Short mmCIF file of C-alpha atoms and ligand atoms in Angstrom, two decimals:
data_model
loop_
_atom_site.label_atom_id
_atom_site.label_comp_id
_atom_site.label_asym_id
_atom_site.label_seq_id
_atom_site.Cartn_x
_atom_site.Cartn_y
_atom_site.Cartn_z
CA UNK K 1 -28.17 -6.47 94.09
CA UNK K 2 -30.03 -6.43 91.07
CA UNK K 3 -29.64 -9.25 87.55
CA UNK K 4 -31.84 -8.17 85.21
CA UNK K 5 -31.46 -9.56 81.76
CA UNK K 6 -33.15 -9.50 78.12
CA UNK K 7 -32.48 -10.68 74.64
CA UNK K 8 -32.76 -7.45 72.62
CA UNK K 9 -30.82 -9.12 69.40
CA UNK K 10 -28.87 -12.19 68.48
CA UNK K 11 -25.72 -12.75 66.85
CA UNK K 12 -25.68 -14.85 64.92
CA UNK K 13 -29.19 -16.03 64.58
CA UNK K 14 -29.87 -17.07 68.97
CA UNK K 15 -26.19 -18.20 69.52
CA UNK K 16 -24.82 -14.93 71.17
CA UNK K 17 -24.43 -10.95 71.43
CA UNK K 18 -22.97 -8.37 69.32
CA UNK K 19 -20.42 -6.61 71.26
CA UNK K 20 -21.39 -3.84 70.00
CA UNK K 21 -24.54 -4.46 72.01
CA UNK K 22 -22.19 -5.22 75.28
CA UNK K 23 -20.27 -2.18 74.94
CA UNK K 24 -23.26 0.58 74.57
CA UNK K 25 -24.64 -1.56 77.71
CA UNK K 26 -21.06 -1.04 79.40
CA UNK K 27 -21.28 2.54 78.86
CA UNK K 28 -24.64 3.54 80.02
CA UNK K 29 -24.05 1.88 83.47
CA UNK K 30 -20.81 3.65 83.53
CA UNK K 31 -22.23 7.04 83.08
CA UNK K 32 -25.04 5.84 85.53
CA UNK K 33 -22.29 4.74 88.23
CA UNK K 34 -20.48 8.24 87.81
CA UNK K 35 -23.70 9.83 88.21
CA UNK K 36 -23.95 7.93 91.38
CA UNK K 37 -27.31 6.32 91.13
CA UNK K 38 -25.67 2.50 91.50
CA UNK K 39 -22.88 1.72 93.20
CA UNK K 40 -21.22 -0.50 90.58
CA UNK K 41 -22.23 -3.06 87.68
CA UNK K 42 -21.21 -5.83 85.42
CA UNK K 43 -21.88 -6.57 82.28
CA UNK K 44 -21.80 -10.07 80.22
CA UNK K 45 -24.09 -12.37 78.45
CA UNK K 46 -25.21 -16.14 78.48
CA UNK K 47 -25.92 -17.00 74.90
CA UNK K 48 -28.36 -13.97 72.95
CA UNK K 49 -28.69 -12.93 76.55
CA UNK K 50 -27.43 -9.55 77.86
CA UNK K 51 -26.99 -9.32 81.60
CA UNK K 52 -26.72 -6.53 83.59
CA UNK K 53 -25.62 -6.98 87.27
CA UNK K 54 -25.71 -4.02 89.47
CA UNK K 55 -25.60 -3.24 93.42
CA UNK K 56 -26.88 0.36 94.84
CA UNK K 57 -28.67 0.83 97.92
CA UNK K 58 -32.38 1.41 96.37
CA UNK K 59 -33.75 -2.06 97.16
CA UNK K 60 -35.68 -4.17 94.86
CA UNK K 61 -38.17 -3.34 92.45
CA UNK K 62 -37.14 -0.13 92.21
CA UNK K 63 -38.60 2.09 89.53
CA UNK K 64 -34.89 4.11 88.70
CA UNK K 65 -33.20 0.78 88.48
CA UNK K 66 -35.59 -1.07 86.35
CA UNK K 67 -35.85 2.15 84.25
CA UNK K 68 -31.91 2.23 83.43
CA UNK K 69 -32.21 -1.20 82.84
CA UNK K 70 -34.99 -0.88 80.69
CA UNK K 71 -33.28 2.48 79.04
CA UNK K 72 -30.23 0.03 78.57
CA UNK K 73 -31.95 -2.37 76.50
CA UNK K 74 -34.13 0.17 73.76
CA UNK K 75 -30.89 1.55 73.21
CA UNK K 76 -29.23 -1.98 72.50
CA UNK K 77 -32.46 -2.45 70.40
CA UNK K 78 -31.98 0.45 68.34
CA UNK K 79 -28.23 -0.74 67.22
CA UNK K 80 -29.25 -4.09 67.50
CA UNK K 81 -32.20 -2.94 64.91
CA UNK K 82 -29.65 -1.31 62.98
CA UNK K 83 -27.25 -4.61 62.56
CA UNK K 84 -29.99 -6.56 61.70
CA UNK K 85 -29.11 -8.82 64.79
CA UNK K 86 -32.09 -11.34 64.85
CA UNK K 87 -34.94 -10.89 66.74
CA UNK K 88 -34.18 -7.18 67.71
CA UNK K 89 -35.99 -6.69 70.62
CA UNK K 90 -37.29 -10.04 71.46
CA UNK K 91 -37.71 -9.65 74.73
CA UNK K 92 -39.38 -6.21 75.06
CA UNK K 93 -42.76 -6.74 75.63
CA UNK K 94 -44.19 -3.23 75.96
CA UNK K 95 -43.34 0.09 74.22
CA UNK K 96 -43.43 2.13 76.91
CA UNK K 97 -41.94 1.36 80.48
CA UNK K 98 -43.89 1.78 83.68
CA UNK K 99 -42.44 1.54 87.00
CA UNK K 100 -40.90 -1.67 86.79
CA UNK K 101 -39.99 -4.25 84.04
CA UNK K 102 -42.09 -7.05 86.01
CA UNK K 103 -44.44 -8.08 83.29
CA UNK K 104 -42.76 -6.55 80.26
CA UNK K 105 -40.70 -9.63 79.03
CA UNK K 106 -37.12 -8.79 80.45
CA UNK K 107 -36.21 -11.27 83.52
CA UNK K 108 -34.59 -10.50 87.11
CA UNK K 109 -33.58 -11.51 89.83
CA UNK K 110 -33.02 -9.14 93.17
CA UNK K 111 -32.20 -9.47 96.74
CA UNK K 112 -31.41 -7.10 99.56
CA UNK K 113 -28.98 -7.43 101.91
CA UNK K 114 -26.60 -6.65 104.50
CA UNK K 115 -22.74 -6.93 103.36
CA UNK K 116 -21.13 -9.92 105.64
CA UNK K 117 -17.60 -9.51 106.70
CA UNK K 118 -17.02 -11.18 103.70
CA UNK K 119 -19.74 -11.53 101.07
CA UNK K 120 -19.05 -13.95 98.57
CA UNK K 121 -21.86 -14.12 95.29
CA UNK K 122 -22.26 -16.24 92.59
CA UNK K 123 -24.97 -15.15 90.15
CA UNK K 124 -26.07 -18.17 87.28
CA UNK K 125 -26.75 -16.88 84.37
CA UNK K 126 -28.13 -19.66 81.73
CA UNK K 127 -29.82 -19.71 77.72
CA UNK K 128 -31.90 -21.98 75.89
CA UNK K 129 -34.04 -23.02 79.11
CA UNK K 130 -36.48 -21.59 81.57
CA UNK K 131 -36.78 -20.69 85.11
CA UNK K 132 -37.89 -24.33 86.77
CA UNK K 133 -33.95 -25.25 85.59
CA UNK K 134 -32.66 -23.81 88.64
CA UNK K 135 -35.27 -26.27 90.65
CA UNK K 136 -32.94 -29.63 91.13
CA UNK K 137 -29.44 -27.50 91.68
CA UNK K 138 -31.56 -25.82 94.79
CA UNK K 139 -32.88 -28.40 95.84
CA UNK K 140 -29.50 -30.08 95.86
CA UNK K 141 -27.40 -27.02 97.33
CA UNK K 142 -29.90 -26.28 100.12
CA UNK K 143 -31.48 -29.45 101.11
CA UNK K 144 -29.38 -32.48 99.86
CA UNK K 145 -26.37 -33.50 102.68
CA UNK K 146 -24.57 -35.34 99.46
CA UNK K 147 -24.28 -32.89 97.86
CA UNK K 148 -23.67 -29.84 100.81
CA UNK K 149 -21.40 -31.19 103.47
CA UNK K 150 -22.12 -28.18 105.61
CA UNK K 151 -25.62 -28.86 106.25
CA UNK K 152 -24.27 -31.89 108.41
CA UNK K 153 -21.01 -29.80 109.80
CA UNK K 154 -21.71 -26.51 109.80
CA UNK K 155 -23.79 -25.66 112.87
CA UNK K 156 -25.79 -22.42 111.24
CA UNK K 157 -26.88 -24.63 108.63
CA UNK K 158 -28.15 -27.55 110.73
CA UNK K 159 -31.99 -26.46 110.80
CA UNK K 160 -32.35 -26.31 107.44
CA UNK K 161 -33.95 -23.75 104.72
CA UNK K 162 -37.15 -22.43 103.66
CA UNK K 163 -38.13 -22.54 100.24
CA UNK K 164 -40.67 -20.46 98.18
CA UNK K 165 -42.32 -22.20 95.33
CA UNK K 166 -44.36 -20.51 92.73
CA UNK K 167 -47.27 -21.99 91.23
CA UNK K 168 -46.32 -20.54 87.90
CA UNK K 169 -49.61 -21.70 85.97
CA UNK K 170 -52.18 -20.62 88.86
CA UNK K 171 -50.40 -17.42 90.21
CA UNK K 172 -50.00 -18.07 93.83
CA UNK K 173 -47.05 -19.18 95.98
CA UNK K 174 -46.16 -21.52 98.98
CA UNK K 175 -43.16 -21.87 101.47
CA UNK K 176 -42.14 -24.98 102.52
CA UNK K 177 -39.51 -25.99 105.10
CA UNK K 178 -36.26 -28.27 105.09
CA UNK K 179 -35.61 -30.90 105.89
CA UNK K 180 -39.11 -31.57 107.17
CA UNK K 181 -40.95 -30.98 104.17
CA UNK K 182 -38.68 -32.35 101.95
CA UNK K 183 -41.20 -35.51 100.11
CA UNK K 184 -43.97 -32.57 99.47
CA UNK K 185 -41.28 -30.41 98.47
CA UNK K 186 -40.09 -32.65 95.70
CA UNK K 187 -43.33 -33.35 94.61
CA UNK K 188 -44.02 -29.59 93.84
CA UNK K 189 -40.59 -28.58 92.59
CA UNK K 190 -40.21 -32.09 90.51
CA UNK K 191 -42.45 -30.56 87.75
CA UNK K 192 -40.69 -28.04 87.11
CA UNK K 193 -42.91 -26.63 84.25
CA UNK K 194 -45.62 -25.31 86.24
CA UNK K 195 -43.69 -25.05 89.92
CA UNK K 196 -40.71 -23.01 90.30
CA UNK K 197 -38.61 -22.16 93.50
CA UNK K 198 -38.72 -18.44 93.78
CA UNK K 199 -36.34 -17.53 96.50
CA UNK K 200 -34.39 -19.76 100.07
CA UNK K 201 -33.77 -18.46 103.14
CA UNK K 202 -32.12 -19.82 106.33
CA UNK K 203 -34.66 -20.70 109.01
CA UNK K 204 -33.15 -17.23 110.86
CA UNK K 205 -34.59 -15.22 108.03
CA UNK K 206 -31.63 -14.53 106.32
CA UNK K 207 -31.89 -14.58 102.83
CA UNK K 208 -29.51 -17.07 100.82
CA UNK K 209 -30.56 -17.30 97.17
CA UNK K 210 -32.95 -15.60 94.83
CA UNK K 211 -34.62 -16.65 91.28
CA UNK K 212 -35.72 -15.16 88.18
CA UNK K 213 -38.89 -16.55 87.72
CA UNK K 214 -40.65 -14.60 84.53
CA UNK K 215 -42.29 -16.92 81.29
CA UNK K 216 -42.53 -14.91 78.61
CA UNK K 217 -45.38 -17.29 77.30
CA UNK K 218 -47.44 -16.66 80.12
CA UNK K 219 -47.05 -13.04 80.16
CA UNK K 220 -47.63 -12.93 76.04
CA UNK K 221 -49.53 -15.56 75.63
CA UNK K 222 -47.22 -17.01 72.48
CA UNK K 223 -43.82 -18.35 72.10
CA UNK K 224 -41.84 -15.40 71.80
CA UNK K 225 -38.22 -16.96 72.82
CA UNK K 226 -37.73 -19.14 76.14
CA UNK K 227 -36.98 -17.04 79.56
CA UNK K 228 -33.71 -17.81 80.12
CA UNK K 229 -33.29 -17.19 83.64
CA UNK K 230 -30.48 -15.78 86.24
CA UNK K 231 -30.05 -16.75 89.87
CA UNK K 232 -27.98 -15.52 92.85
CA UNK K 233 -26.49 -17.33 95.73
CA UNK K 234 -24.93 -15.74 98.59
CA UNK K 235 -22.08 -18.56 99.64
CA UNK K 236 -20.23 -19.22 103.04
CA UNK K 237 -20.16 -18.38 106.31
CA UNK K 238 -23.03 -19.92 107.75
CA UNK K 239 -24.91 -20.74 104.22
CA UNK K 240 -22.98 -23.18 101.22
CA UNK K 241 -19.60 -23.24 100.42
CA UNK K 242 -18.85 -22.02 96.38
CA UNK K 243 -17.94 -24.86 96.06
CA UNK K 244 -20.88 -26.50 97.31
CA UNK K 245 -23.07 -24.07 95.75
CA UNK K 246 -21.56 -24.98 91.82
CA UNK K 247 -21.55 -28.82 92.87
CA UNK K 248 -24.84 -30.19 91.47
CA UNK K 249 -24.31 -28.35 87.78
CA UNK K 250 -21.45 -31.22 87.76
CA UNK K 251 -24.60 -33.56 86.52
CA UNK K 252 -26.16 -31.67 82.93
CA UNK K 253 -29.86 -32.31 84.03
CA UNK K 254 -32.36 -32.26 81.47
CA UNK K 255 -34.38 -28.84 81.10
CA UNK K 256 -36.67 -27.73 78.53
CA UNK K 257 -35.72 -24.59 76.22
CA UNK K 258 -33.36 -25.39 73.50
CA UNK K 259 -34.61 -25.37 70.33
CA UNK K 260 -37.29 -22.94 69.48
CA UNK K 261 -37.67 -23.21 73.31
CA UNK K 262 -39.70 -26.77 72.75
CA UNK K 263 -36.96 -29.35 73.12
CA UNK K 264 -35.38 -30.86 76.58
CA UNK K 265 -31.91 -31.09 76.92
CA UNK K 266 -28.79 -31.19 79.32
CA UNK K 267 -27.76 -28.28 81.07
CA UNK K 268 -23.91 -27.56 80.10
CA UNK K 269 -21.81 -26.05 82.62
CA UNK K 270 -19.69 -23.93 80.80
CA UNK K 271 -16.94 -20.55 80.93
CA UNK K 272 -18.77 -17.44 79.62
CA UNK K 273 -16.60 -16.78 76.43
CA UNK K 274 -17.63 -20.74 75.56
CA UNK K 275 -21.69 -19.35 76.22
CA UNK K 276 -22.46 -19.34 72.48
CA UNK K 277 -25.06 -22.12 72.31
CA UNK K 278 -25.28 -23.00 67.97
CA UNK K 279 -25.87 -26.72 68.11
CA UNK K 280 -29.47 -27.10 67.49
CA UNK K 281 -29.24 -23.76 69.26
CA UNK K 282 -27.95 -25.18 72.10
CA UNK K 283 -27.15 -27.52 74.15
CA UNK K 284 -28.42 -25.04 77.06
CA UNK K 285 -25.75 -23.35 79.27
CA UNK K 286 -25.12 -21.73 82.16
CA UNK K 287 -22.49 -19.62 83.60
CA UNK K 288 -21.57 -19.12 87.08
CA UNK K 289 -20.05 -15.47 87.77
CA UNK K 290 -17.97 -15.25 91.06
CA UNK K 291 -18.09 -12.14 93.11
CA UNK K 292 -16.55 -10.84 96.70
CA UNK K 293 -18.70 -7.47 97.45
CA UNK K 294 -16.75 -4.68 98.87
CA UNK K 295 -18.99 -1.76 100.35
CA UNK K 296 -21.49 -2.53 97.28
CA UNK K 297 -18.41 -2.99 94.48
CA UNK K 298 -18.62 -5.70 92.54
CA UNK K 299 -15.28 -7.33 92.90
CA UNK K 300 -14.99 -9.84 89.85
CA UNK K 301 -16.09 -11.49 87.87
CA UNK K 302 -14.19 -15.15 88.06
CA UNK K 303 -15.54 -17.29 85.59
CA UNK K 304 -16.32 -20.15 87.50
CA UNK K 305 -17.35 -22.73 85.51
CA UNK K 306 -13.99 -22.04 83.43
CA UNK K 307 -12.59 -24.73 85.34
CA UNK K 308 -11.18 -28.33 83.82
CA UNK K 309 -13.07 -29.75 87.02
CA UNK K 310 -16.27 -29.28 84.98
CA UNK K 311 -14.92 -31.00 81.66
CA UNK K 312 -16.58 -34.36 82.77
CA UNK K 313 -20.17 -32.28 83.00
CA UNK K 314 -19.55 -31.21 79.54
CA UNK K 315 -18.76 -34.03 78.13
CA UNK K 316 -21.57 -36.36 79.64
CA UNK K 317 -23.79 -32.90 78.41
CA UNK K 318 -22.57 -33.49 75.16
CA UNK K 319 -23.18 -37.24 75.11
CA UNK K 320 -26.68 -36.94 76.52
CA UNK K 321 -27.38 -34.14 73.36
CA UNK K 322 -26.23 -36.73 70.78
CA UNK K 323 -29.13 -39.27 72.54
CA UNK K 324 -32.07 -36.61 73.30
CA UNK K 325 -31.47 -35.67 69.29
CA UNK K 326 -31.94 -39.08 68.16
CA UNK K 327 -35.61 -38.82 69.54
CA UNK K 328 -36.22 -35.89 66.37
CA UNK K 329 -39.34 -34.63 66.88
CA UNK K 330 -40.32 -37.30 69.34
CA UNK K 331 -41.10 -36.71 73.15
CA UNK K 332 -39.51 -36.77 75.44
CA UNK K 333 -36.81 -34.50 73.51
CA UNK K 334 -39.76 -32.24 72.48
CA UNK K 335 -41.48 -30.84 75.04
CA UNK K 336 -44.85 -32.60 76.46
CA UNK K 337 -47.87 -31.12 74.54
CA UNK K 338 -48.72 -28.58 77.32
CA UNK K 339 -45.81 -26.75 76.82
CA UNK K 340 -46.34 -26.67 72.76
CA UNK K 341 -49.72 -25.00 73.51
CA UNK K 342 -47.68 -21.76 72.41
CA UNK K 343 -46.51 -22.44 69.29
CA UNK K 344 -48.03 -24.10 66.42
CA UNK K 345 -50.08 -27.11 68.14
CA UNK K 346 -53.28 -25.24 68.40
CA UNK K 347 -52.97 -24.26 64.73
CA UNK K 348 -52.28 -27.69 63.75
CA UNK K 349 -55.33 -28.88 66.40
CA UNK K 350 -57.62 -26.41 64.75
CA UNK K 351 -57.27 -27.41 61.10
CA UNK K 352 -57.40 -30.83 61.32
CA UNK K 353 -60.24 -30.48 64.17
CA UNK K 354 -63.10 -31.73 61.68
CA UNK K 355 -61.50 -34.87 60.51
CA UNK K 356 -61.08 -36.46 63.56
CA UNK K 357 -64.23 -39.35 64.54
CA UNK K 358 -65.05 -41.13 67.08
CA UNK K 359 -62.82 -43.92 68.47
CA UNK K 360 -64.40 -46.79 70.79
CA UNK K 361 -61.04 -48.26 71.58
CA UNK K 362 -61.05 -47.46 75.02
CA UNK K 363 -64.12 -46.95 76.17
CA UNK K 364 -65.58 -49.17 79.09
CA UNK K 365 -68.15 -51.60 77.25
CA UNK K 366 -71.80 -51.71 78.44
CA UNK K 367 -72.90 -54.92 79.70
CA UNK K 368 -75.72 -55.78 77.43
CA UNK K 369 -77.78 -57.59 80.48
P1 LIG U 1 -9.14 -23.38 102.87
O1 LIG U 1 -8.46 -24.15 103.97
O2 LIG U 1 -8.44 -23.46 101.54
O3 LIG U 1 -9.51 -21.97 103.29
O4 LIG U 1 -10.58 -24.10 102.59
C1 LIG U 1 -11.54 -24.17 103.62
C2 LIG U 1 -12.81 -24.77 103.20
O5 LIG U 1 -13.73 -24.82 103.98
C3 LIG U 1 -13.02 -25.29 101.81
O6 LIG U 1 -14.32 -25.73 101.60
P1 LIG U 2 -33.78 -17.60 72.87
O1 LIG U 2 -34.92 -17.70 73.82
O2 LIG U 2 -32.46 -17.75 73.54
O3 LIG U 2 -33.88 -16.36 72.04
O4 LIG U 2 -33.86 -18.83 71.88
C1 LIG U 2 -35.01 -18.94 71.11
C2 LIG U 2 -34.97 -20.03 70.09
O5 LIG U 2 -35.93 -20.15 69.38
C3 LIG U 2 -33.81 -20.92 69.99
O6 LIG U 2 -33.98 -21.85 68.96
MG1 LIG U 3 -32.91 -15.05 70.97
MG1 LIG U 4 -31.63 -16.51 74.97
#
């Protein structure tokens, strides 16, 4: 199963896609899925974010599959070019594609596996935020017994998970194992900025959930639009219920993205025809797509956050916007100065460089005997 996403063009401004854009996406899939080279697909978009979700049986990373992808997205950059949509092509990095889109700007998320009896999948698909969002719901599905009743009931879940983390900043990874290593676990995961969970699996190897985890900063070395991620969770049957799995997006945590990617601000659970982020740009969303697998088709999708049960989320994420906006340009609603290192601090830091002096305010005073 592969997610792999970009923002090739916003309508209007970064609040959502042209469906223009959705149907030329629709119909080169189609035409690839008649063709036979993936099994099925789906299309649909988070915000100024078009995702494509597609199963065949070439496993991940593979060069065809990134390519179509990749093919999918110049085209919807050439009409999105042609509409004027903002920031055509935002997320392509490169000209020219080579082998895979790792590296390039657009995001994914892949896993390979062997269809259960039943196969239940939901894939989260959020805008305005970045991959360490999907850090605390995780945690929370795969670790946490208040929040997943089955890793107390449910026998296969009993000895835990295993969770990659990605030191985003240093390029190197670890895996770490619940729920013994839960405290050092936290502490990694908790700042979410430079460590980001990568992929779970059940102690027995199987593989449960999988993580987009690509920063367009890092990879251009600017600001060129936040990352956006996507996530998929295999559910039931010896791993987390649905309904355990959408549980912890009932509380809007903070993230950072939102405006001009530099602001924190609640995640809002939200259905995907409501995924049209304008205030501020935002608040950040995320959608939850449903789907049963049959033989590789993509049964769905239901829209699972497009449920009244979630109104409370939204409203709190609403609440919490109106009080991170009151902060203006303050932190802790803009982002710590680490993370403005892309845009226009060093700029500012540069100019202004020469008329800064020397300060003994804090300095540890000498004792004069
Ligand atoms: P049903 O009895 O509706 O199948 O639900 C079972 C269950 O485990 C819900 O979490
Ligand atoms: P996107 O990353 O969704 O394009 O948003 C960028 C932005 O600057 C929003 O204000
Ligand atoms: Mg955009
Ligand atoms: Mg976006």
């Amino acid at each position: 199963m592969s997610v792999i996403k970009a923002d090739v063009g916003g309508y209007v401004g970064h609040s959502s896609i042209h469906m223009d854009l959705y149907d030329a996406a629709r119909e080169m899939l189609e035409i690839s899925k008649q063709k036979g080279e993936i099994i099925d697909y789906h299309v649909t978009h988070c915000g100024d974010d078009l995702e494509l979700i597609m199963t065949h049986q070439k496993g991940i990373e593979n060069s065809e599959i990134h390519g179509l992808a990749w093919d999918t997205f110049v085209m919807c950059t050439n009409i999105a070019k042609k509409l004027k949509l903002y920031g055509a092509g935002q997320d392509l990095l490169k000209d020219s594609f080579s082998g895979t889109v790792k590296g390039m700007g657009p995001g994914f998320a892949e896993m390979e596996f062997e269809e259960r009896r039943s196969e239940p999948v939901i894939i989260f698909m959020a805008d305005k935020t970045s991959p360490g969002a999907w850090n605390l719901p995780l945690y929370k599905i795969f670790a946490d017994p208040f929040n997943t009743a089955g890793l107390v009931i449910d026998p296969a879940m009993h000895e835990g998970f295993v969770f990659e983390v990605l030191d985003i900043r240093k390029n190197r990874k670890i895996l770490l194992s619940t729920p013994e290593e839960i405290y050092d676990l936290l502490m990694f995961i908790g700042a979410t900025g430079q460590f980001v969970l990568k992929n779970v699996h059940r102690k027995d190897g199987l593989q449960a959930a999988v993580a987009s985890t690509q920063k367009l900063s890092l990879i251009a070395g600017k600001y060129v639009g936040k990352d956006d991620p996507v996530m998929i969770v295999r559910c039931q049957s010896g791993l987390p219920a649905v309904g355990e799995v959408l549980e912890p997006f009932a509380f809007p945590h903070l993230v950072e993205g939102w405006m001009r990617g530099s602001h924190n601000g609640p995640l809002m659970p939200v259905a995907t025809r409501e995924a049209n982020p304008s205030r501020f740009d935002g608040p950040p969303r995320v959608i939850a797509a449903g789907f049963q697998i049959a033989e590789g088709r993509l049964i769905g999708a239901r829209d699972l956050f497009d449920d009244p049960a979630f109104d409370e989320a939204r409203k709190k994420a609403n609440q919490v916007a109106d009080y991170m906006r009151r902060h203006g340009p303050f932190e802790p609603h803009r982002l710590g100065l680490e993370e403005m290192e892309y845009t226009t601090m060093p700029l500012i830091m540069k100019r202004l460089e020469e008329r800064f002096f020397v300060s003994e305010e804090n300095v540890l005073v000498e004792s004069k005997a």
